[in-house]
Coordinates of C-alpha atoms and ligand atoms in Angstrom, one line a residue:
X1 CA 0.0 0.0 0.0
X2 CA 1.3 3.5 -0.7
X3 CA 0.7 6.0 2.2
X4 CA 1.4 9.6 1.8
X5 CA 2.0 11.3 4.7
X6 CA 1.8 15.5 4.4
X7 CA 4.0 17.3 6.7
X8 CA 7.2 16.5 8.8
X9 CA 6.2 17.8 11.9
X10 CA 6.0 15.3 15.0
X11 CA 2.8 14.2 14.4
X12 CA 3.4 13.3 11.1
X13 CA 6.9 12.0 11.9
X14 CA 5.3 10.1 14.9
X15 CA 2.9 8.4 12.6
X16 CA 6.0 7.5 9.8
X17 CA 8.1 6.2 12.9
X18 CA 4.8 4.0 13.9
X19 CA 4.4 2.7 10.4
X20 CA 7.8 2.3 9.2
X21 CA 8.0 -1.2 9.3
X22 CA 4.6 -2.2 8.6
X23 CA 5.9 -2.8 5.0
X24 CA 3.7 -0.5 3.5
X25 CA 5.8 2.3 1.4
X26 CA 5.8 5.3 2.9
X27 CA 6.3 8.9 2.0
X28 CA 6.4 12.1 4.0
X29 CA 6.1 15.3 1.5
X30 CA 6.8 18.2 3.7
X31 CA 6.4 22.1 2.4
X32 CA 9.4 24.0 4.4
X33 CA 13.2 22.4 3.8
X34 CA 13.3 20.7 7.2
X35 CA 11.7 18.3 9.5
X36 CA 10.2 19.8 12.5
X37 CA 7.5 22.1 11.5
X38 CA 6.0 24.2 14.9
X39 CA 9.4 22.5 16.8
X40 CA 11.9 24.9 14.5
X41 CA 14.6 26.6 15.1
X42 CA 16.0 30.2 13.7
X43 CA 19.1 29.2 12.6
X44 CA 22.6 31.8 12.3
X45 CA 25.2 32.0 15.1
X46 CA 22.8 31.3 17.4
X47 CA 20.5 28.6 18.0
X48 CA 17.0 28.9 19.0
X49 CA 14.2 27.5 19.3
X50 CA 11.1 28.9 17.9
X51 CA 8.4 26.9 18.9
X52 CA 8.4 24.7 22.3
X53 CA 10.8 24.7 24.8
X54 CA 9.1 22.1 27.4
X55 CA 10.0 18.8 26.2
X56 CA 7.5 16.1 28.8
X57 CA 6.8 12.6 28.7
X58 CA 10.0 11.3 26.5
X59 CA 8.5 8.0 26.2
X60 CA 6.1 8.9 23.9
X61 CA 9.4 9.9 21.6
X62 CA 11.0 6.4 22.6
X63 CA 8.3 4.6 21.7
X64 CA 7.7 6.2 18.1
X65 CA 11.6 5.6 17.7
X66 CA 11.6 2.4 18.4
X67 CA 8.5 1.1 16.7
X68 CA 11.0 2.1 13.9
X69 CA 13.6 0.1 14.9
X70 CA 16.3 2.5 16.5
X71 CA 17.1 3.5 20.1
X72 CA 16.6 7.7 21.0
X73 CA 19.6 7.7 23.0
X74 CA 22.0 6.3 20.1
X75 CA 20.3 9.6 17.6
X76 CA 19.9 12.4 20.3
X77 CA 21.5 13.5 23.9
X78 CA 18.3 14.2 26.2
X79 CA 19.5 16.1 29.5
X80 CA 16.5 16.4 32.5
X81 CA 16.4 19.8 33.4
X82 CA 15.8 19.9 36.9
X83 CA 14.1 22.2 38.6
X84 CA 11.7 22.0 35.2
X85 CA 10.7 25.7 36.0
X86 CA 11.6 28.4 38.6
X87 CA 8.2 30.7 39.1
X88 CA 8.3 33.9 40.2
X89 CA 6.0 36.0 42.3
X90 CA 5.7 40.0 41.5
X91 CA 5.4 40.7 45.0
X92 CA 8.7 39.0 46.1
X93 CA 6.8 37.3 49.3
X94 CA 9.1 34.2 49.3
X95 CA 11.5 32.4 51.1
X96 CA 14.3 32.9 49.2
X97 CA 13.8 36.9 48.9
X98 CA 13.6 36.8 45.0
X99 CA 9.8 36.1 45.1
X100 CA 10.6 33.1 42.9
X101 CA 9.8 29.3 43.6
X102 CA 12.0 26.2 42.1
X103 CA 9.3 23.4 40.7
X104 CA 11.3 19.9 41.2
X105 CA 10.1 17.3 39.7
X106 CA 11.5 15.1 42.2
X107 CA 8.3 14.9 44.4
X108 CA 10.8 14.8 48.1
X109 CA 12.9 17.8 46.7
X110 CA 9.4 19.8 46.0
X111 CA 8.2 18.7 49.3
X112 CA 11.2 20.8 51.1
X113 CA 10.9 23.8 48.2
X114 CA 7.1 23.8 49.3
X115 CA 8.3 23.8 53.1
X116 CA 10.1 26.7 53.1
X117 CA 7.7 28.4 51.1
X118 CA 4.8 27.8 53.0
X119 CA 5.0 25.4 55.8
X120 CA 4.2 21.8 57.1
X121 CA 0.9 21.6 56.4
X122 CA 1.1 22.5 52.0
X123 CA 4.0 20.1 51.8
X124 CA 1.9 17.4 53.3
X125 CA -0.9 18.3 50.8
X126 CA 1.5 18.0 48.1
X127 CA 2.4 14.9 48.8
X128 CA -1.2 13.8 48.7
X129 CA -2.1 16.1 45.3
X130 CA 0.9 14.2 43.4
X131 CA -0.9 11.0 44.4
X132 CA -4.0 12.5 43.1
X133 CA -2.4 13.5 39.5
X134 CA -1.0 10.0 39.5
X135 CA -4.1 8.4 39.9
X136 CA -6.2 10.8 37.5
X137 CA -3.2 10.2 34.6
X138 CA -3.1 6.5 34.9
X139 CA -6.8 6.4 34.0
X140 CA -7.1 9.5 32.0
X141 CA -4.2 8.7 29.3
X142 CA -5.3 4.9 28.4
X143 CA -8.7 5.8 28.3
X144 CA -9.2 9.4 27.3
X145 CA -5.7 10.6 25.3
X146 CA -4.1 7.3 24.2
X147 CA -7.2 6.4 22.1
X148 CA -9.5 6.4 18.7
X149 CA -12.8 7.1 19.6
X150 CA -15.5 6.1 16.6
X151 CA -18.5 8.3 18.5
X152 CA -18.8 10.2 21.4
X153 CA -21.0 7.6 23.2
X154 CA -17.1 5.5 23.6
X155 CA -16.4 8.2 26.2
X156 CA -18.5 6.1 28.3
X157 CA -16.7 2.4 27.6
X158 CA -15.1 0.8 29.7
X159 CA -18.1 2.4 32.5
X160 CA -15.5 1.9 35.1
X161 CA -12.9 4.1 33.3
X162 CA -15.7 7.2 33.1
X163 CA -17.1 6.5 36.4
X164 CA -13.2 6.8 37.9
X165 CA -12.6 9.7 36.0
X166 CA -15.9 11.2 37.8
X167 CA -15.1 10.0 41.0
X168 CA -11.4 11.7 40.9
X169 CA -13.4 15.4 39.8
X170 CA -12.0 15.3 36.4
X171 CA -15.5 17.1 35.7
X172 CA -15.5 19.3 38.4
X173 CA -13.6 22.8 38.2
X174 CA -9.6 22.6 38.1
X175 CA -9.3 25.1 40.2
X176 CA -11.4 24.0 43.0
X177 CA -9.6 20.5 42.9
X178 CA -6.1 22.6 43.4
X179 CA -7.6 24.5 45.8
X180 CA -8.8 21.4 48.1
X181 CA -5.0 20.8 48.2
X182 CA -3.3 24.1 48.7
X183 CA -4.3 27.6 50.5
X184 CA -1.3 28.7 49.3
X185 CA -2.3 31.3 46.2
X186 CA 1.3 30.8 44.7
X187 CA 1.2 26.9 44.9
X188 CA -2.5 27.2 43.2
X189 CA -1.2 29.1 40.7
X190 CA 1.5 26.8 39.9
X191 CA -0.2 23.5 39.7
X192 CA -3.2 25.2 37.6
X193 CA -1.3 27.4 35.1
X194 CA -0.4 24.8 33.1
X195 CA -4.5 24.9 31.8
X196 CA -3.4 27.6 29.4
X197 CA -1.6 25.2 27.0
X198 CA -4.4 23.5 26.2
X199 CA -6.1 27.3 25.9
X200 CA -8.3 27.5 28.8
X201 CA -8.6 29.6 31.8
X202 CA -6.7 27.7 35.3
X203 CA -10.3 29.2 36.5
X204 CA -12.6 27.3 34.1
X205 CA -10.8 24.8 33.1
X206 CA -11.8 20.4 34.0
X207 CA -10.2 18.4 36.7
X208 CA -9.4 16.5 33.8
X209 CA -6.7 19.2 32.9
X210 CA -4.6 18.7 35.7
X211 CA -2.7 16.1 34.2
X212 CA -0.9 18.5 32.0
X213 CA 0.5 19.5 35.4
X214 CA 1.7 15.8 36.4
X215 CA 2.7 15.4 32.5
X216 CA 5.6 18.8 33.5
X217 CA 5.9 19.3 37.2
X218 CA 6.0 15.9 38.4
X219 CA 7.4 13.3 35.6
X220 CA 9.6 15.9 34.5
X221 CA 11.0 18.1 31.8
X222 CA 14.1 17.5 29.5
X223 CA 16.0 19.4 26.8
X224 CA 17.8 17.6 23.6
X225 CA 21.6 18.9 23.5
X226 CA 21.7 21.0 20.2
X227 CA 18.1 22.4 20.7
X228 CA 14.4 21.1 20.8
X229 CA 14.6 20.7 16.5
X230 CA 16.8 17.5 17.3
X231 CA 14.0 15.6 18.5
X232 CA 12.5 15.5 15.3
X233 CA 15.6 15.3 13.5
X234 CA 16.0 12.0 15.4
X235 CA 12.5 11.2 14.7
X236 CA 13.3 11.8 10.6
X237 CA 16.6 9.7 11.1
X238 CA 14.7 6.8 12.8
X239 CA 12.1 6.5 10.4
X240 CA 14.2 7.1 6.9
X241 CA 16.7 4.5 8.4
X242 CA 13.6 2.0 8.4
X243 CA 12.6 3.0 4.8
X244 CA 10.4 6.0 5.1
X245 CA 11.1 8.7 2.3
X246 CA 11.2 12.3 2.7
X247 CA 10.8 15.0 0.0
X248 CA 11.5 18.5 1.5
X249 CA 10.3 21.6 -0.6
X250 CA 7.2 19.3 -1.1
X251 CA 4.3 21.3 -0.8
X252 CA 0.9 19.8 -1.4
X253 CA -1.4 21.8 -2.7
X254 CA -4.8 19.1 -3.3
X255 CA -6.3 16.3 -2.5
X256 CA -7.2 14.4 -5.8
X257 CA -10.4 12.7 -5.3
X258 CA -12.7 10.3 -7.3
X259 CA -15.6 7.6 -6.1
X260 CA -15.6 9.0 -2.6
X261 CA -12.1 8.0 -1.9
X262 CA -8.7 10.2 -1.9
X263 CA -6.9 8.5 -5.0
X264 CA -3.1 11.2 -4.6
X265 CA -2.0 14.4 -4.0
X266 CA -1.0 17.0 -6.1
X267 CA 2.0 18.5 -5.1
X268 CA 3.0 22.7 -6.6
X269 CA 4.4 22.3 -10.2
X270 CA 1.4 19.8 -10.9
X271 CA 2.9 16.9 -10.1
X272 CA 0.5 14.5 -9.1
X273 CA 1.6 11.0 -6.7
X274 CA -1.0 8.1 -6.4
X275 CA -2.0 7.2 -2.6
X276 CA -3.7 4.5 -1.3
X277 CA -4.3 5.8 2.0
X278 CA -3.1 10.1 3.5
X279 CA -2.4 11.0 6.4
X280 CA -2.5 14.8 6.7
X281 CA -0.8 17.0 9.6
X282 CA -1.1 20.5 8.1
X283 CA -3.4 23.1 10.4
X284 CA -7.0 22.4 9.9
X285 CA -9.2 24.0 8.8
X286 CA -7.2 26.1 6.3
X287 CA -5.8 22.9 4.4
X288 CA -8.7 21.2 4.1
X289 CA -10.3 24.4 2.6
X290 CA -7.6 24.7 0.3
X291 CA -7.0 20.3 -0.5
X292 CA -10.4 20.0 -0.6
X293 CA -12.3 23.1 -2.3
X294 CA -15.5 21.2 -3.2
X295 CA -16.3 20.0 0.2
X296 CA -17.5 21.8 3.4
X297 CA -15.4 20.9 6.3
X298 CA -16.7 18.9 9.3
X299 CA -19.3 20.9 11.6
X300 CA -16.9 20.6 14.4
X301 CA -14.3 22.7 12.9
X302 CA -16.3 25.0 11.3
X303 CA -17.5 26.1 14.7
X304 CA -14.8 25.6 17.1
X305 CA -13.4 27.8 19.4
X306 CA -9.5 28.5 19.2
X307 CA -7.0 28.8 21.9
X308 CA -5.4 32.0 22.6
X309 CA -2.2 33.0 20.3
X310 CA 1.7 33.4 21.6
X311 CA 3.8 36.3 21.0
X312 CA 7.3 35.3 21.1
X313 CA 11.0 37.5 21.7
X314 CA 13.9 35.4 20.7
X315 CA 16.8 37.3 21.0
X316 CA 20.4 36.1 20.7
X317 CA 22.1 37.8 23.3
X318 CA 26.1 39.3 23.9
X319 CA 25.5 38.4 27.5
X320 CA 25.8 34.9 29.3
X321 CA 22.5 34.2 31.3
X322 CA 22.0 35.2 34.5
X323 CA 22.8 32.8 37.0
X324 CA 20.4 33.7 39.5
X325 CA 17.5 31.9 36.4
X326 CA 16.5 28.0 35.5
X327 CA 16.4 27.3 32.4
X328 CA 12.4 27.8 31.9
X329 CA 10.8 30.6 34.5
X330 CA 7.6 31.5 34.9
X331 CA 7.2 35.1 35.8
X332 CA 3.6 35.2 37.1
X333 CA 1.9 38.6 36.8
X334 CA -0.1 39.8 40.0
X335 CA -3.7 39.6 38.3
X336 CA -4.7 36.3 38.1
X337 CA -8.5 36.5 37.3
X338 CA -9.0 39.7 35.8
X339 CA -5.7 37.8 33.1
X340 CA -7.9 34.9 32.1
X341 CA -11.0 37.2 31.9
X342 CA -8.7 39.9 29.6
X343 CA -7.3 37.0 27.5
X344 CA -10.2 34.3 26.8
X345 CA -13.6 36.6 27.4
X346 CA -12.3 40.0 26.3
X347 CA -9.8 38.8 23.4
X348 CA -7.1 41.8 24.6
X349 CA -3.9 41.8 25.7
X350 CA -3.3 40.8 29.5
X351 CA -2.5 44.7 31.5
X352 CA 0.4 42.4 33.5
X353 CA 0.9 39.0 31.9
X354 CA 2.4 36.0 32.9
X355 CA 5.2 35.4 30.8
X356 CA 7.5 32.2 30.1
X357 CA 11.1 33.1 30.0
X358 CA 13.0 29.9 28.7
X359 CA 16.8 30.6 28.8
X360 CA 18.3 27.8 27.2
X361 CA 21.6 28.6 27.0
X362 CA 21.8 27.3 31.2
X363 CA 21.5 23.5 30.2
X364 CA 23.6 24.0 26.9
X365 CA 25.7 26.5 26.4
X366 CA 26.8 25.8 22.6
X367 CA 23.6 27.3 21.4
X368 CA 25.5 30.4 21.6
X369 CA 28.7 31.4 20.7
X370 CA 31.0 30.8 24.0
X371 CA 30.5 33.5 26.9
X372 CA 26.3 34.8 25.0
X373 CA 23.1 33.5 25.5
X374 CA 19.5 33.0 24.6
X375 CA 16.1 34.5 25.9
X376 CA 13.0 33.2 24.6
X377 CA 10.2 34.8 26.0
X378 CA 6.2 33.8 25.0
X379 CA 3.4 35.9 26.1
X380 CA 0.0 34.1 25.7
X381 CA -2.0 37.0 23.4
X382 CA -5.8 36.8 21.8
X383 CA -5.7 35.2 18.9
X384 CA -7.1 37.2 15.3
X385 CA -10.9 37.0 16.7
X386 CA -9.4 39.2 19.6
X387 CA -9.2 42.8 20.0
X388 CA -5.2 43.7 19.2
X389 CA -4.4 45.4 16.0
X390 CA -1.5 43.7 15.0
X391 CA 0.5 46.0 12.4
X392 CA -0.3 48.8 14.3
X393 CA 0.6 47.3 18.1
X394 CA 3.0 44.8 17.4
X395 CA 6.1 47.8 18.4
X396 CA 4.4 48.4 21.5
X397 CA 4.1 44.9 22.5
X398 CA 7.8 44.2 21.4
X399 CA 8.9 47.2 23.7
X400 CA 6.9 46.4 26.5
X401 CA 8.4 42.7 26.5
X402 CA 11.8 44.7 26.6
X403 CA 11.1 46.6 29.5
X404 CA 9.9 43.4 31.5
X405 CA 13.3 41.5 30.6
X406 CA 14.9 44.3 31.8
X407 CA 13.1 44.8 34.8
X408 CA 13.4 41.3 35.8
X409 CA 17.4 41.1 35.1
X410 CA 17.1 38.8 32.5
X411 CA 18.5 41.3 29.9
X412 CA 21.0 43.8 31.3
X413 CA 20.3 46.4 28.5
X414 CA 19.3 46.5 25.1
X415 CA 22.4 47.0 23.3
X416 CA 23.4 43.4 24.5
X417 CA 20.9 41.9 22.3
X418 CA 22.7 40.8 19.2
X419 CA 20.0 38.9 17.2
X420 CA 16.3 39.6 17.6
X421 CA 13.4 37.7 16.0
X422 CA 9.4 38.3 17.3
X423 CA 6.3 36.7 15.7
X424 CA 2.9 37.6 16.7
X425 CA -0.2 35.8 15.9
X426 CA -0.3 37.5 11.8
X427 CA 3.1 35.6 11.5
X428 CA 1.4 32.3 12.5
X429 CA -1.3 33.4 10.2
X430 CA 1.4 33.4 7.4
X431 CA 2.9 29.7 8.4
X432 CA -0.8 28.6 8.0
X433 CA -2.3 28.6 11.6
X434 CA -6.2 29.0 11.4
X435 CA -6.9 32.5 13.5
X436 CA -3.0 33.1 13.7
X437 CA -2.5 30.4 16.9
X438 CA -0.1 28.0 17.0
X439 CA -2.3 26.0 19.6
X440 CA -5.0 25.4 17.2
X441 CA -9.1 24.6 18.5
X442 CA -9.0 24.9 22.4
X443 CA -9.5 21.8 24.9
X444 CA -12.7 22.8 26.3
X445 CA -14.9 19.6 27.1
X446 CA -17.1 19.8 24.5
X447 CA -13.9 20.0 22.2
X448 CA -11.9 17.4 23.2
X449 CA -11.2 13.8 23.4
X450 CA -14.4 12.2 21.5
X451 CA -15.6 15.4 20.7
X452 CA -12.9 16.4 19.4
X453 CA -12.7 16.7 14.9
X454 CA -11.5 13.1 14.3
X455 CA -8.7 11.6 13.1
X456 CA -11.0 9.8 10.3
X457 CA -12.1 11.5 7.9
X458 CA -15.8 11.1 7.6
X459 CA -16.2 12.3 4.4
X460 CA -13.2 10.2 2.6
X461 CA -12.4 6.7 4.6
X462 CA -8.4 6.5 3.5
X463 CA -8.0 9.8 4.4
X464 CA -6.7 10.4 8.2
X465 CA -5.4 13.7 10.0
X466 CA -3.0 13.9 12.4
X467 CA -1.7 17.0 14.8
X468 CA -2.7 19.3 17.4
X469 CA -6.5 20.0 15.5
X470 CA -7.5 16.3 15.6
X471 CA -7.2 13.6 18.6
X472 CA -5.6 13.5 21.1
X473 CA -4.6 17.5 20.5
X474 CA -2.1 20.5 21.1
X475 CA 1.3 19.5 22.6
X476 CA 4.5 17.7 21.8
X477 CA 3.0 14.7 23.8
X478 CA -0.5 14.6 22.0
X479 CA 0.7 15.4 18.3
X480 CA 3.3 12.0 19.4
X481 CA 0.3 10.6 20.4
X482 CA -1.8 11.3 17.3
X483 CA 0.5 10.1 14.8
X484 CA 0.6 6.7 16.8
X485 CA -3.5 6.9 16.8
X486 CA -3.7 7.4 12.6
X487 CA -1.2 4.8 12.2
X488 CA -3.1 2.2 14.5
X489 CA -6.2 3.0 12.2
X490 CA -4.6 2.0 9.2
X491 CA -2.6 -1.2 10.7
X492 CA -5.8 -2.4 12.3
X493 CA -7.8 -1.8 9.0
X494 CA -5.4 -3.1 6.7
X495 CA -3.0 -5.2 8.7
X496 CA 0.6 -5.6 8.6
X497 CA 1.6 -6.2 4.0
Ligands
LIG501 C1 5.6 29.0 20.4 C2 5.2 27.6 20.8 C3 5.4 27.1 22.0 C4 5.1 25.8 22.3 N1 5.4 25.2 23.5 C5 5.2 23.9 23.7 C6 5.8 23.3 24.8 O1 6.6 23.9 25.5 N2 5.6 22.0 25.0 C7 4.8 21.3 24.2 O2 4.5 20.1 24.5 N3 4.2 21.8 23.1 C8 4.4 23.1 22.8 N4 3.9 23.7 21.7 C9 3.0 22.9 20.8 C10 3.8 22.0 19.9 O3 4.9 22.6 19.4 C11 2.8 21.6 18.8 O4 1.6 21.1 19.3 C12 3.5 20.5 17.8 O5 4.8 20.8 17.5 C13 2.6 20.5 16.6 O6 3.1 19.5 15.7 P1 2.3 19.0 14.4 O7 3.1 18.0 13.7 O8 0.9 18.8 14.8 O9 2.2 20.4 13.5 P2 3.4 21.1 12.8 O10 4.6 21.1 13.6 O11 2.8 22.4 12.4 O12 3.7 20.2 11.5 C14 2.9 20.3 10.3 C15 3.9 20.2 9.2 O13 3.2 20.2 8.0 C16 3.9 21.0 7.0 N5 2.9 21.5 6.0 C17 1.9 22.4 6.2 N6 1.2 22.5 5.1 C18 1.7 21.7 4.2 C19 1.4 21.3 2.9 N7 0.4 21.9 2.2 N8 2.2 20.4 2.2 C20 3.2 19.8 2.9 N9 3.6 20.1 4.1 C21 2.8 21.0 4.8 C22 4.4 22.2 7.8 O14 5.5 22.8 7.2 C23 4.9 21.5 9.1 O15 6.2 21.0 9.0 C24 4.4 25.0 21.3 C25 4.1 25.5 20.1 C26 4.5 26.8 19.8 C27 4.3 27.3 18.4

């Protein structure tokens, strides 16, 4: 069987690596000149990472790697980074006088952090909220991530897995599950945060969600030596070495369609490539308008809601960073509600935002040239249905993330910055992100897991998405995870050749 696979991202690598010895022939046609896609890098004297920066749940990598026959630590150097995040507090109340936090992933280290922060009692409550997250992921992923779902009614099979789910509050409030644990406002904040990748307010946002904080603060974050871009670059390697083609500069342009089944794709130029069966990673809904002119996309895209955008400083800097930093710090602004409220249900920009600083330069210095660094800072912003005018604030926004780095002492002064890239949600726009976000349709219940746009097609049955707008969703560990989930489909349809 001939499977075409469009874009080298990781889902759609994570779906070669899962099919690569299945025997079928395999091709990945990929627009940009490099594997990667969202996890790139601006290249130059320094290296940096334009896309994420928290690498969780590395198993999900091993395992695509090795369904293709290789071992991830023979093709890339993964190094935990530990604490995974520093947070810090704008008032400065903490016990180290900085106002900032270390988050260990080690769960006796973060028992001591939480201590001295904020006594006996929270650090017992930790204890018993990282038993909690254990419990809720070890149902949650199996039944509710890890999973193809053929109607929403599956949500309820196995009954015991739905009923546990209940009985742990995945359906009740995030926040009011965190705050059961903690009285501690900072700790709150840092255990409920991490809702906001899967574009939902910590205040709004399921019990469910609270796994994204086990999937980070408790199993751990890790950093590939030579940049996040090598873990699909050892991805690519796994999978060609097992057989898999790649052709970069590939762009595909159409689905070609006859009898109610995908028959190839037409790449640019007009050159069209039969395909028995396509597994497509690109953004939805703007490819499938585009592949598939004649036919209206699924309901559940058409009327989804989007997550909020990210506005991103990478600057290369003449400056080693500052020691007193992790490598990823949260700087937390003091507004917590009124934030979410600006963000999600006004569309504007945050008036004091919590901002990711990710200074990568601490776990591996040769990204830089010897004695500079790297600061990558991401501001969650509304994305194009929001409120900011773009080309006329995008200066404003740039200079007001200036002053903050400043402020904070991660940047001593602008004339140490030697290389300086932003991109604001117009620029995801222009790489082909629906409503210029990266983070594609948000999690919210009603948009996720079953209810979620599948990864079958229902209008074409050999035709299959992948990536953060399908099943399982947005994230390094649920694009993994979708690739695996497409490839399943077509091994259980069509066996092993
Ligand atoms: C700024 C930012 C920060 C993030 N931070 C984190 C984080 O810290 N941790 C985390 O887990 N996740 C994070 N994410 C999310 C994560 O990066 C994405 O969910 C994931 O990389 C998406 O992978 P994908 O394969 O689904 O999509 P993509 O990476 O977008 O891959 C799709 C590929 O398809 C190609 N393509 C598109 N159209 C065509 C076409 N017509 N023909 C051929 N090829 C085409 C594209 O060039 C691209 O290579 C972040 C994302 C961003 C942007």
């Amino acid at each position: 069987m001939r499977i075409a696979i469009i874009g080298a991202g990781l889902a759609g690598l994570s779906a070669a690596c899962h099919l690569a010895r299945s025997g079928h022939q395999i091709t990945v046609y990929e627009a940009s000149d490099a594997p990667g896609g969202r996890a790139g890098t601006v290249g130059g004297d320094y290296i940096i990472d334009n896309g994420p920066t928290v690498l969780t749940m590395v198993e999900l990598v091993e395992e695509a790697v090795s369904a293709a026959g290789s071992r991830l630590s023979d093709l890339v150097e993964l190094i935990r980074v530990d604490p995974a995040y520093r947070a810090f507090f704008s008032d400065g109340r903490t016990h180290d006088g900085e106002g900032s936090i270390a988050v260990y992933a080690d769960t006796e280290a973060m028992r001591d952090e939480i201590k001295l922060l904020a006594g006996e009692k929270e650090a017992d409550a930790y204890l018993r909220f990282v038993a909690h997250l254990a419990r809720l992921y070890e149902v949650e992923f199996p039944n509710f991530i890890d999973r193809n779902f053929n109607s929403p009614l599956s949500v309820l099979r196995p009954p015991g897995s739905f009923y546990s789910l209940l009985r742990l509050r995945g359906f009740s409030r995030l926040d009011k599950v965190v705050s059961s644990y903690f009285k501690d406002d900072r700790l709150r904040r840092i255990f409920s945060f991490q809702a906001l990748y899967a574009g939902l307010s910590p205040l709004k946002a399921l019990g469910i969600y609270a796994v994204i904080a086990y999937m980070d603060s408790v199993k751990g974050v890790w950093f590939p030596r030579g940049g996040m871009n090598q873990v699909p670059r050892a991805m690519e390697a796994a999978a060609a070495a097992a057989g898999v083609r790649f052709e970069y500069g590939a762009r595909v342009e159409r689905l070609v369609t006859s009898g109610g089944m995908i028959r190839g794709i037409e790449l640019s130029a007009r050159r069209f490539v039969d395909a028995d069966v396509v597994i497509a990673t690109p953004d939805r809904p703007l490819f499938d308008q585009a592949a598939l002119p004649n036919r209206r996309i699924p309901a559940r895209l058409r009327y989804a809601e989007y997550s909020p955008s990210a506005f991103l400083m990478l600057l290369g800097t003449k400056e080693s960073s500052p020691p007193a930093f992790a490598h990823h710090n949260i700087f937390f602004g003091k507004p917590w509600k009124e934030s979410f409220e600006a963000l999600l249900d006004r569309r504007e920009l945050m008036r004091d935002p919590s901002v990711l600083v990710s200074l990568p330069t601490i776990t591996d210095p040769t990204l830089a040239p010897e004695g500079k660094g790297i600061v990558y800072a991401l501001e969650p912003v509304p994305n194009l249905a929001g409120k900011v005018d773009w080309l006329n604030e995008r200066g404003q926004v740039r200079a007001a993330m200036l002053d903050r780095l400043q402020k904070w002492g991660v940047l001593s002064d602008p004339s140490a910055i030697a290389t300086e890239t932003t991109i604001d949600p117009l620029d995801w726009l222009d790489r082909g992100m629906a409503l210029g976000t990266p983070f594609s349709v948000s999690h919210r219940f009603f948009q996720s897991g079953p209810f979620r746009a599948a990864n079958q097609d229902p209008r074409y049955s050999n035709l299959l998405w992948a990536g953060s707008s399908t099943v399982p969703g947005v994230g390094i560990p649920m694009v993994l995870t979708s690739g695996k989930l497409a490839a399943q489909r077509i091994l259980e349809a069509g066996g092993r050749s």
